[in-house]
mmCIF file of C-alpha atoms and ligand atoms in Angstrom:
data_model
loop_
_atom_site.group_PDB
_atom_site.id
_atom_site.type_symbol
_atom_site.label_atom_id
_atom_site.label_comp_id
_atom_site.label_asym_id
_atom_site.label_seq_id
_atom_site.Cartn_x
_atom_site.Cartn_y
_atom_site.Cartn_z
ATOM 1 C CA MET V 1 16.196 1.467 -14.570
ATOM 2 C CA THR V 2 13.512 -1.039 -13.657
ATOM 3 C CA ARG V 3 10.120 0.591 -13.361
ATOM 4 C CA ALA V 4 7.877 -0.420 -10.464
ATOM 5 C CA PHE V 5 4.234 0.554 -10.022
ATOM 6 C CA SER V 6 2.293 0.292 -6.750
ATOM 7 C CA GLY V 7 -1.292 1.292 -6.084
ATOM 8 C CA ILE V 8 -2.334 2.072 -2.526
ATOM 9 C CA GLN V 9 -5.951 2.327 -1.418
ATOM 10 C CA PRO V 10 -6.884 5.457 0.519
ATOM 11 C CA THR V 11 -8.969 3.465 2.965
ATOM 12 C CA GLY V 12 -8.081 2.821 6.562
ATOM 13 C CA ASP V 13 -5.133 4.255 8.420
ATOM 14 C CA VAL V 14 -1.438 3.601 7.894
ATOM 15 C CA HIS V 15 -0.143 1.551 10.822
ATOM 16 C CA LEU V 16 3.224 0.496 12.173
ATOM 17 C CA GLY V 17 3.010 -2.834 10.335
ATOM 18 C CA ASN V 18 2.634 -1.018 6.980
ATOM 19 C CA TYR V 19 5.448 1.357 7.856
ATOM 20 C CA LEU V 20 8.004 -1.203 9.030
ATOM 21 C CA GLY V 21 6.850 -3.905 6.616
ATOM 22 C CA ALA V 22 6.560 -1.969 3.349
ATOM 23 C CA VAL V 23 6.733 1.825 3.332
ATOM 24 C CA ARG V 24 10.240 2.016 4.763
ATOM 25 C CA ARG V 25 11.472 -0.272 2.014
ATOM 26 C CA TRP V 26 9.826 1.881 -0.672
ATOM 27 C CA VAL V 27 11.664 4.843 0.798
ATOM 28 C CA ASP V 28 15.002 2.986 0.663
ATOM 29 C CA ASP V 29 14.394 1.633 -2.845
ATOM 30 C CA GLN V 30 13.217 4.827 -4.513
ATOM 31 C CA HIS V 31 16.749 5.743 -5.610
ATOM 32 C CA ASP V 32 17.438 2.381 -7.278
ATOM 33 C CA VAL V 33 14.078 1.686 -8.878
ATOM 34 C CA ASP V 34 11.988 4.034 -11.030
ATOM 35 C CA SER V 35 9.104 3.964 -8.554
ATOM 36 C CA ILE V 36 5.565 5.105 -9.250
ATOM 37 C CA PHE V 37 3.143 5.330 -6.312
ATOM 38 C CA CYS V 38 -0.513 5.913 -7.026
ATOM 39 C CA VAL V 39 -3.181 6.641 -4.430
ATOM 40 C CA VAL V 40 -6.035 4.719 -6.035
ATOM 41 C CA ASP V 41 -9.060 6.830 -5.188
ATOM 42 C CA LEU V 42 -11.042 5.486 -8.175
ATOM 43 C CA HIS V 43 -10.696 1.960 -6.801
ATOM 44 C CA ALA V 44 -12.005 3.190 -3.463
ATOM 45 C CA LEU V 45 -15.255 4.201 -5.192
ATOM 46 C CA THR V 46 -16.119 0.580 -5.954
ATOM 47 C CA ILE V 47 -17.627 0.401 -2.474
ATOM 48 C CA PRO V 48 -19.805 3.411 -1.576
ATOM 49 C CA LYS V 49 -17.912 5.972 0.534
ATOM 50 C CA ASP V 50 -18.733 9.200 2.277
ATOM 51 C CA PRO V 51 -17.395 11.867 -0.132
ATOM 52 C CA GLU V 52 -15.716 13.968 2.565
ATOM 53 C CA VAL V 53 -14.095 10.935 4.144
ATOM 54 C CA LEU V 54 -12.748 9.733 0.792
ATOM 55 C CA ARG V 55 -11.385 13.184 -0.028
ATOM 56 C CA SER V 56 -9.634 13.625 3.303
ATOM 57 C CA LYS V 57 -8.265 10.058 3.372
ATOM 58 C CA THR V 58 -6.833 10.530 -0.119
ATOM 59 C CA LEU V 59 -5.081 13.745 0.888
ATOM 60 C CA GLN V 60 -3.917 12.263 4.180
ATOM 61 C CA LEU V 61 -2.422 9.172 2.583
ATOM 62 C CA ALA V 62 -0.493 11.264 0.062
ATOM 63 C CA GLN V 63 0.828 13.519 2.832
ATOM 64 C CA LEU V 64 1.714 10.561 4.983
ATOM 65 C CA LEU V 65 3.691 8.885 2.211
ATOM 66 C CA VAL V 66 5.713 12.066 1.771
ATOM 67 C CA ALA V 67 6.132 12.365 5.538
ATOM 68 C CA CYS V 68 7.419 8.775 5.652
ATOM 69 C CA GLY V 69 10.164 9.736 3.218
ATOM 70 C CA LEU V 70 8.961 9.261 -0.355
ATOM 71 C CA GLU V 71 10.661 12.142 -2.164
ATOM 72 C CA PRO V 72 8.505 13.784 -4.833
ATOM 73 C CA GLU V 73 11.671 14.704 -6.796
ATOM 74 C CA THR V 74 12.881 11.102 -6.755
ATOM 75 C CA CYS V 75 9.800 8.950 -7.246
ATOM 76 C CA THR V 76 6.446 9.699 -8.861
ATOM 77 C CA LEU V 77 3.613 10.109 -6.378
ATOM 78 C CA PHE V 78 0.142 11.039 -7.575
ATOM 79 C CA VAL V 79 -3.588 10.571 -7.127
ATOM 80 C CA GLN V 80 -5.216 8.220 -9.651
ATOM 81 C CA SER V 81 -8.154 10.482 -10.523
ATOM 82 C CA HIS V 82 -5.761 13.326 -11.390
ATOM 83 C CA VAL V 83 -4.597 11.317 -14.388
ATOM 84 C CA PRO V 84 -7.721 10.723 -16.529
ATOM 85 C CA GLU V 85 -5.828 8.254 -18.734
ATOM 86 C CA HIS V 86 -6.524 5.613 -16.032
ATOM 87 C CA SER V 87 -10.245 5.693 -16.829
ATOM 88 C CA GLY V 88 -9.476 5.852 -20.543
ATOM 89 C CA LEU V 89 -7.355 2.726 -20.637
ATOM 90 C CA ALA V 90 -9.628 0.953 -18.120
ATOM 91 C CA TRP V 91 -12.404 0.888 -20.759
ATOM 92 C CA LEU V 92 -10.116 -0.772 -23.273
ATOM 93 C CA MET V 93 -9.122 -3.294 -20.604
ATOM 94 C CA GLU V 94 -12.779 -3.973 -19.724
ATOM 95 C CA CYS V 95 -13.318 -4.778 -23.388
ATOM 96 C CA THR V 96 -10.304 -7.100 -23.380
ATOM 97 C CA ALA V 97 -10.925 -8.975 -20.125
ATOM 98 C CA SER V 98 -13.707 -11.535 -20.285
ATOM 99 C CA PHE V 99 -16.776 -11.761 -18.076
ATOM 100 C CA GLY V 100 -15.642 -15.248 -17.048
ATOM 101 C CA GLU V 101 -12.197 -14.062 -15.987
ATOM 102 C CA LEU V 102 -13.590 -11.252 -13.878
ATOM 103 C CA SER V 103 -16.159 -13.636 -12.352
ATOM 104 C CA ARG V 104 -13.351 -15.867 -11.101
ATOM 105 C CA MET V 105 -11.652 -13.130 -9.044
ATOM 106 C CA VAL V 106 -11.610 -14.255 -5.441
ATOM 107 C CA GLN V 107 -11.550 -10.695 -4.111
ATOM 108 C CA PHE V 108 -14.722 -9.903 -6.073
ATOM 109 C CA LYS V 109 -16.522 -12.946 -4.713
ATOM 110 C CA ASP V 110 -15.388 -12.030 -1.218
ATOM 111 C CA LYS V 111 -16.347 -8.392 -1.359
ATOM 112 C CA SER V 112 -19.637 -8.988 -3.164
ATOM 113 C CA ASP V 113 -20.624 -11.458 -0.451
ATOM 114 C CA ARG V 114 -19.857 -8.893 2.243
ATOM 115 C CA ASN V 115 -21.670 -5.913 0.704
ATOM 116 C CA ASP V 116 -25.388 -5.356 0.113
ATOM 117 C CA PHE V 117 -24.797 -3.114 -2.852
ATOM 118 C CA VAL V 118 -22.502 -4.644 -5.450
ATOM 119 C CA SER V 119 -21.464 -2.027 -7.992
ATOM 120 C CA ALA V 120 -20.497 -2.833 -11.566
ATOM 121 C CA GLY V 121 -17.216 -1.128 -10.703
ATOM 122 C CA LEU V 122 -16.488 -3.731 -8.032
ATOM 123 C CA PHE V 123 -16.770 -6.346 -10.777
ATOM 124 C CA THR V 124 -14.528 -4.498 -13.248
ATOM 125 C CA TYR V 125 -12.053 -3.374 -10.534
ATOM 126 C CA PRO V 126 -9.265 -5.654 -11.863
ATOM 127 C CA ALA V 127 -9.565 -4.112 -15.356
ATOM 128 C CA LEU V 128 -8.907 -0.675 -13.838
ATOM 129 C CA GLN V 129 -6.003 -2.142 -11.890
ATOM 130 C CA ALA V 130 -4.610 -3.599 -15.122
ATOM 131 C CA ALA V 131 -4.900 -0.153 -16.724
ATOM 132 C CA ASP V 132 -3.016 1.428 -13.777
ATOM 133 C CA ILE V 133 -0.115 -0.910 -14.293
ATOM 134 C CA LEU V 134 -0.069 -1.050 -18.096
ATOM 135 C CA LEU V 135 -0.198 2.725 -18.609
ATOM 136 C CA TYR V 136 3.363 3.039 -17.315
ATOM 137 C CA ASP V 137 5.126 0.266 -19.252
ATOM 138 C CA THR V 138 5.651 -1.220 -15.816
ATOM 139 C CA ASP V 139 8.321 -3.905 -15.395
ATOM 140 C CA VAL V 140 7.427 -5.044 -11.892
ATOM 141 C CA VAL V 141 4.487 -4.770 -9.550
ATOM 142 C CA PRO V 142 5.757 -5.217 -5.994
ATOM 143 C CA VAL V 143 2.593 -6.079 -4.091
ATOM 144 C CA GLY V 144 1.542 -8.787 -1.676
ATOM 145 C CA ASP V 145 0.451 -12.303 -2.493
ATOM 146 C CA ASP V 146 -3.215 -11.289 -2.051
ATOM 147 C CA GLN V 147 -2.881 -9.416 -5.363
ATOM 148 C CA ARG V 148 -1.562 -12.407 -7.314
ATOM 149 C CA GLN V 149 -4.785 -13.033 -9.222
ATOM 150 C CA HIS V 150 -5.149 -9.372 -10.188
ATOM 151 C CA ILE V 151 -1.588 -9.152 -11.514
ATOM 152 C CA GLU V 152 -2.040 -12.424 -13.412
ATOM 153 C CA LEU V 153 -5.131 -10.900 -15.020
ATOM 154 C CA ALA V 154 -3.192 -7.758 -15.966
ATOM 155 C CA ARG V 155 -0.581 -9.969 -17.650
ATOM 156 C CA ASP V 156 -3.209 -12.020 -19.510
ATOM 157 C CA VAL V 157 -5.104 -8.947 -20.640
ATOM 158 C CA ALA V 158 -1.923 -7.227 -21.861
ATOM 159 C CA THR V 159 -0.936 -10.317 -23.813
ATOM 160 C CA ARG V 160 -4.398 -10.681 -25.357
ATOM 161 C CA PHE V 161 -4.489 -7.004 -26.267
ATOM 162 C CA ASN V 162 -1.108 -7.281 -27.989
ATOM 163 C CA ASN V 163 -2.185 -10.411 -29.862
ATOM 164 C CA ARG V 164 -5.400 -8.830 -31.091
ATOM 165 C CA CYS V 165 -3.684 -5.667 -32.241
ATOM 166 C CA GLY V 166 -0.828 -7.598 -33.729
ATOM 167 C CA SER V 167 1.935 -5.686 -32.032
ATOM 168 C CA ASP V 168 3.658 -5.106 -28.716
ATOM 169 C CA VAL V 169 1.642 -2.129 -27.563
ATOM 170 C CA LEU V 170 1.594 -2.999 -23.882
ATOM 171 C CA VAL V 171 4.455 -4.184 -21.694
ATOM 172 C CA VAL V 172 3.595 -7.413 -19.847
ATOM 173 C CA PRO V 173 4.506 -6.810 -16.182
ATOM 174 C CA GLU V 174 5.989 -9.233 -13.638
ATOM 175 C CA HIS V 175 4.600 -9.738 -10.168
ATOM 176 C CA VAL V 176 7.264 -9.633 -7.480
ATOM 177 C CA ILE V 177 6.358 -10.348 -3.887
ATOM 178 C CA PRO V 178 8.449 -7.797 -2.025
ATOM 179 C CA PRO V 179 10.552 -9.046 0.870
ATOM 180 C CA VAL V 180 8.870 -7.910 4.051
ATOM 181 C CA GLY V 181 10.970 -5.507 6.098
ATOM 182 C CA ALA V 182 9.618 -6.778 9.361
ATOM 183 C CA ARG V 183 6.593 -8.902 10.131
ATOM 184 C CA ILE V 184 4.723 -6.952 12.755
ATOM 185 C CA MET V 185 1.879 -8.681 14.541
ATOM 186 C CA ASP V 186 -1.201 -7.368 16.318
ATOM 187 C CA LEU V 187 -0.352 -6.365 19.898
ATOM 188 C CA GLN V 188 -3.517 -7.959 21.277
ATOM 189 C CA ASN V 189 -3.572 -11.015 18.990
ATOM 190 C CA PRO V 190 0.095 -11.688 18.244
ATOM 191 C CA GLY V 191 -0.881 -14.686 16.087
ATOM 192 C CA ASP V 192 -2.375 -12.280 13.500
ATOM 193 C CA LYS V 193 -0.626 -9.724 11.352
ATOM 194 C CA MET V 194 -1.110 -6.121 12.449
ATOM 195 C CA SER V 195 -3.891 -5.046 10.129
ATOM 196 C CA LYS V 196 -6.379 -2.261 9.778
ATOM 197 C CA SER V 197 -9.080 -4.683 8.690
ATOM 198 C CA LEU V 198 -8.865 -6.856 11.791
ATOM 199 C CA ASP V 199 -10.646 -4.162 13.692
ATOM 200 C CA SER V 200 -8.335 -4.319 16.681
ATOM 201 C CA PRO V 201 -7.693 -0.669 17.594
ATOM 202 C CA GLN V 202 -5.768 -1.571 20.759
ATOM 203 C CA GLY V 203 -3.567 -4.019 18.900
ATOM 204 C CA THR V 204 -2.688 -1.626 16.085
ATOM 205 C CA VAL V 205 -0.255 1.275 16.418
ATOM 206 C CA LEU V 206 -1.093 3.956 13.861
ATOM 207 C CA VAL V 207 1.690 6.034 12.365
ATOM 208 C CA LEU V 208 -0.232 9.133 13.484
ATOM 209 C CA ASP V 209 -0.990 7.959 17.049
ATOM 210 C CA ASP V 210 0.266 10.457 19.627
ATOM 211 C CA PRO V 211 3.088 9.366 21.972
ATOM 212 C CA LYS V 212 0.749 8.718 24.917
ATOM 213 C CA THR V 213 -1.458 6.428 22.841
ATOM 214 C CA ILE V 214 1.533 4.556 21.458
ATOM 215 C CA GLU V 215 2.881 4.041 24.959
ATOM 216 C CA LYS V 216 -0.478 2.824 26.245
ATOM 217 C CA LYS V 217 -0.973 0.350 23.411
ATOM 218 C CA ILE V 218 2.522 -1.117 23.741
ATOM 219 C CA LYS V 219 2.389 -1.334 27.539
ATOM 220 C CA ARG V 220 -0.879 -3.251 27.274
ATOM 221 C CA ALA V 221 0.455 -5.623 24.627
ATOM 222 C CA VAL V 222 -0.356 -9.264 25.289
ATOM 223 C CA THR V 223 2.663 -11.305 26.469
ATOM 224 C CA ASP V 224 2.556 -14.477 28.566
ATOM 225 C CA THR V 225 2.978 -15.534 32.166
ATOM 226 C CA ASP V 226 6.401 -17.146 32.276
ATOM 227 C CA ASN V 227 8.334 -13.890 32.481
ATOM 228 C CA GLU V 228 11.245 -14.860 30.310
ATOM 229 C CA VAL V 229 12.439 -12.614 27.484
ATOM 230 C CA ARG V 230 13.307 -14.865 24.580
ATOM 231 C CA PHE V 231 12.814 -14.604 20.821
ATOM 232 C CA ASP V 232 10.627 -17.567 19.980
ATOM 233 C CA VAL V 233 7.766 -16.813 17.632
ATOM 234 C CA ALA V 234 6.001 -20.150 18.092
ATOM 235 C CA ASP V 235 6.185 -20.298 21.881
ATOM 236 C CA LYS V 236 6.224 -16.633 22.787
ATOM 237 C CA PRO V 237 4.481 -14.706 19.988
ATOM 238 C CA GLY V 238 3.716 -11.585 22.024
ATOM 239 C CA VAL V 239 7.214 -11.125 23.460
ATOM 240 C CA SER V 240 8.799 -11.935 20.099
ATOM 241 C CA ASN V 241 6.623 -9.321 18.432
ATOM 242 C CA LEU V 242 7.823 -6.672 20.890
ATOM 243 C CA LEU V 243 11.421 -7.700 20.166
ATOM 244 C CA SER V 244 10.718 -7.510 16.412
ATOM 245 C CA ILE V 245 9.255 -4.035 16.761
ATOM 246 C CA LEU V 246 12.130 -2.832 18.938
ATOM 247 C CA GLY V 247 14.616 -4.408 16.548
ATOM 248 C CA ALA V 248 13.019 -2.869 13.456
ATOM 249 C CA ALA V 249 12.788 0.529 15.128
ATOM 250 C CA THR V 250 16.410 0.562 16.294
ATOM 251 C CA GLY V 251 18.081 -1.421 13.510
ATOM 252 C CA ARG V 252 19.093 -4.245 15.852
ATOM 253 C CA ASP V 253 18.622 -7.987 15.735
ATOM 254 C CA PRO V 254 15.560 -9.110 17.775
ATOM 255 C CA GLU V 255 17.272 -12.272 19.005
ATOM 256 C CA ALA V 256 20.303 -10.389 20.267
ATOM 257 C CA LEU V 257 18.048 -7.795 21.913
ATOM 258 C CA ALA V 258 16.433 -10.493 24.039
ATOM 259 C CA ASP V 259 19.678 -10.854 26.000
ATOM 260 C CA ASP V 260 19.365 -7.248 27.213
ATOM 261 C CA TYR V 261 16.109 -7.897 29.070
ATOM 262 C CA GLU V 262 15.120 -9.947 32.082
ATOM 263 C CA MET V 263 11.580 -8.636 32.464
ATOM 264 C CA TYR V 264 8.678 -7.589 30.257
ATOM 265 C CA GLY V 265 8.220 -4.123 31.821
ATOM 266 C CA PRO V 266 11.522 -2.629 30.628
ATOM 267 C CA LEU V 267 11.159 -4.333 27.220
ATOM 268 C CA LYS V 268 7.769 -2.692 26.757
ATOM 269 C CA ALA V 269 9.023 0.676 27.977
ATOM 270 C CA ASP V 270 11.994 0.646 25.588
ATOM 271 C CA THR V 271 9.851 -0.575 22.688
ATOM 272 C CA ALA V 272 7.330 2.209 23.280
ATOM 273 C CA GLU V 273 10.091 4.803 23.442
ATOM 274 C CA ALA V 274 11.763 3.484 20.294
ATOM 275 C CA VAL V 275 8.491 3.585 18.354
ATOM 276 C CA VAL V 276 7.698 7.099 19.576
ATOM 277 C CA GLU V 277 11.176 8.259 18.481
ATOM 278 C CA LEU V 278 10.904 6.444 15.162
ATOM 279 C CA LEU V 279 7.580 8.086 14.338
ATOM 280 C CA ARG V 280 8.374 11.544 15.755
ATOM 281 C CA PRO V 281 10.029 12.940 12.592
ATOM 282 C CA VAL V 282 7.334 11.366 10.391
ATOM 283 C CA GLN V 283 4.604 12.995 12.480
ATOM 284 C CA GLN V 284 6.463 16.307 12.435
ATOM 285 C CA ARG V 285 6.769 16.291 8.643
ATOM 286 C CA PHE V 286 3.125 15.301 8.376
ATOM 287 C CA ALA V 287 2.083 18.219 10.613
ATOM 288 C CA ASP V 288 4.196 20.595 8.495
ATOM 289 C CA LEU V 289 2.437 19.411 5.333
ATOM 290 C CA VAL V 290 -0.992 19.788 6.921
ATOM 291 C CA ASP V 291 -0.057 23.354 7.914
ATOM 292 C CA ASP V 292 0.989 24.166 4.385
ATOM 293 C CA PRO V 293 -1.658 22.891 1.927
ATOM 294 C CA ALA V 294 -0.025 24.696 -1.010
ATOM 295 C CA THR V 295 3.021 22.445 -0.788
ATOM 296 C CA THR V 296 0.906 19.289 -0.956
ATOM 297 C CA THR V 297 -1.050 20.649 -3.916
ATOM 298 C CA GLN V 298 2.231 21.420 -5.629
ATOM 299 C CA ILE V 299 3.641 17.943 -4.926
ATOM 300 C CA LEU V 300 0.530 16.216 -6.246
ATOM 301 C CA SER V 301 0.222 18.353 -9.351
ATOM 302 C CA THR V 302 3.879 17.769 -10.211
ATOM 303 C CA GLY V 303 3.361 14.040 -9.623
ATOM 304 C CA ALA V 304 0.273 13.945 -11.840
ATOM 305 C CA ALA V 305 2.078 15.848 -14.614
ATOM 306 C CA LYS V 306 5.011 13.404 -14.510
ATOM 307 C CA ALA V 307 2.620 10.434 -14.573
ATOM 308 C CA ARG V 308 0.526 11.920 -17.352
ATOM 309 C CA GLU V 309 3.450 12.334 -19.651
ATOM 310 C CA ILE V 310 3.968 8.572 -19.688
ATOM 311 C CA ALA V 311 0.298 7.601 -19.429
ATOM 312 C CA SER V 312 -0.951 9.760 -22.290
ATOM 313 C CA ALA V 313 1.566 8.288 -24.725
ATOM 314 C CA THR V 314 0.539 4.742 -23.766
ATOM 315 C CA LEU V 315 -3.171 5.463 -23.977
ATOM 316 C CA ASP V 316 -2.752 7.075 -27.381
ATOM 317 C CA ARG V 317 -0.773 4.083 -28.622
ATOM 318 C CA ALA V 318 -3.404 1.653 -27.315
ATOM 319 C CA GLN V 319 -6.335 3.614 -28.764
ATOM 320 C CA ARG V 320 -4.743 3.749 -32.195
ATOM 321 C CA ALA V 321 -3.789 0.088 -32.067
ATOM 322 C CA VAL V 322 -7.339 -1.011 -31.263
ATOM 323 C CA GLY V 323 -8.808 1.002 -34.109
ATOM 324 C CA LEU V 324 -10.037 4.261 -32.572
ATOM 325 C CA LEU V 325 -9.837 7.219 -34.944
ATOM 326 C CA SER V 326 -7.165 9.737 -34.038
ATOM 327 C CA PRO V 327 -8.668 13.122 -33.078
ATOM 328 C CA SER V 328 -5.904 15.036 -34.809
HETATM 329 N N1 LIG Z 401 -5.872 -3.717 -5.604
HETATM 330 C C1 LIG Z 401 -4.768 -3.178 -4.862
HETATM 331 C C2 LIG Z 401 -5.005 -3.427 -3.356
HETATM 332 O O1 LIG Z 401 -6.119 -3.661 -2.959
HETATM 333 C C3 LIG Z 401 -4.590 -1.694 -5.075
HETATM 334 C C4 LIG Z 401 -4.175 -1.388 -6.481
HETATM 335 C C5 LIG Z 401 -4.906 -0.698 -7.409
HETATM 336 C C6 LIG Z 401 -2.954 -1.742 -7.098
HETATM 337 N N2 LIG Z 401 -4.211 -0.579 -8.543
HETATM 338 C C7 LIG Z 401 -3.013 -1.210 -8.420
HETATM 339 C C8 LIG Z 401 -1.813 -2.438 -6.667
HETATM 340 C C9 LIG Z 401 -1.971 -1.402 -9.300
HETATM 341 C C10 LIG Z 401 -0.785 -2.631 -7.579
HETATM 342 C C11 LIG Z 401 -0.851 -2.115 -8.889
HETATM 343 O O2 LIG Z 401 -4.067 -3.360 -2.591
#
């Protein structure tokens, strides 16, 4: 089976765009692909965080992924810091990546411009990301185009490591841009993707928003003044976005759905209801997990043990290959 590795940052909240665009596909694919999902709390440390916030966001993201339908028996779901091999291999990757390569990372330049305090970890972030991927003999990394440079670096570093050690210690991964389930736009700025970083709380439906909030946000979604329901992304971005959301939530084609509506009011009402119904079981499962912390602990410790079994063998192989003395 193909092995896929994805790292997800425990920052921000999971929104409807993430759910319909990516998470739902992970849930569908978990039976066909050997899927490893890692909540990358070590990466989150590269920019200073409030400790309590980081801890609760990490737990919440893990619970939410399970609530969305990732099955701990089917895929591997764990928290990065629970598998110390990530830090272990990251050092070897830092010693394999060059200063010049890391200096050319666009995300580093971006983030270091936006933050007063630039940690050394922010600079070496891609070496840790390479370690994440390479620890699991990963075949594919299904992440967005914004990660292209980081995955390229992981490939280059793996190749260089293998060349230096004279053997195929690390598997060189492929980057695959996953097909997007549905492209969900911001409700207030339908020209922009729904995104937690846009800072548009009214335009973003969170997976954990209560039904009243969801209804309010969708009813206030920006449309246009010509009062015609038609799927036309260029001309009618707001209305088309509502049709896309309704379509994704109900499994129907957005263009065909347009024929069912003459006015915006009923379209908004049905979209709100469909989203509330779509998220209801997710929210219920999430609430159950929050009520039962022992289950989450169990899920995450099983996930970390599964991950560790693979990761420790890879780290050992890499340490021996590079010339570190075996402890036993
Ligand atoms: N850098 C990724 C992001 O910002 C998160 C990440 C960390 C990741 N480690 C990874 C993604 C390994 C894919 C594989 O989204």
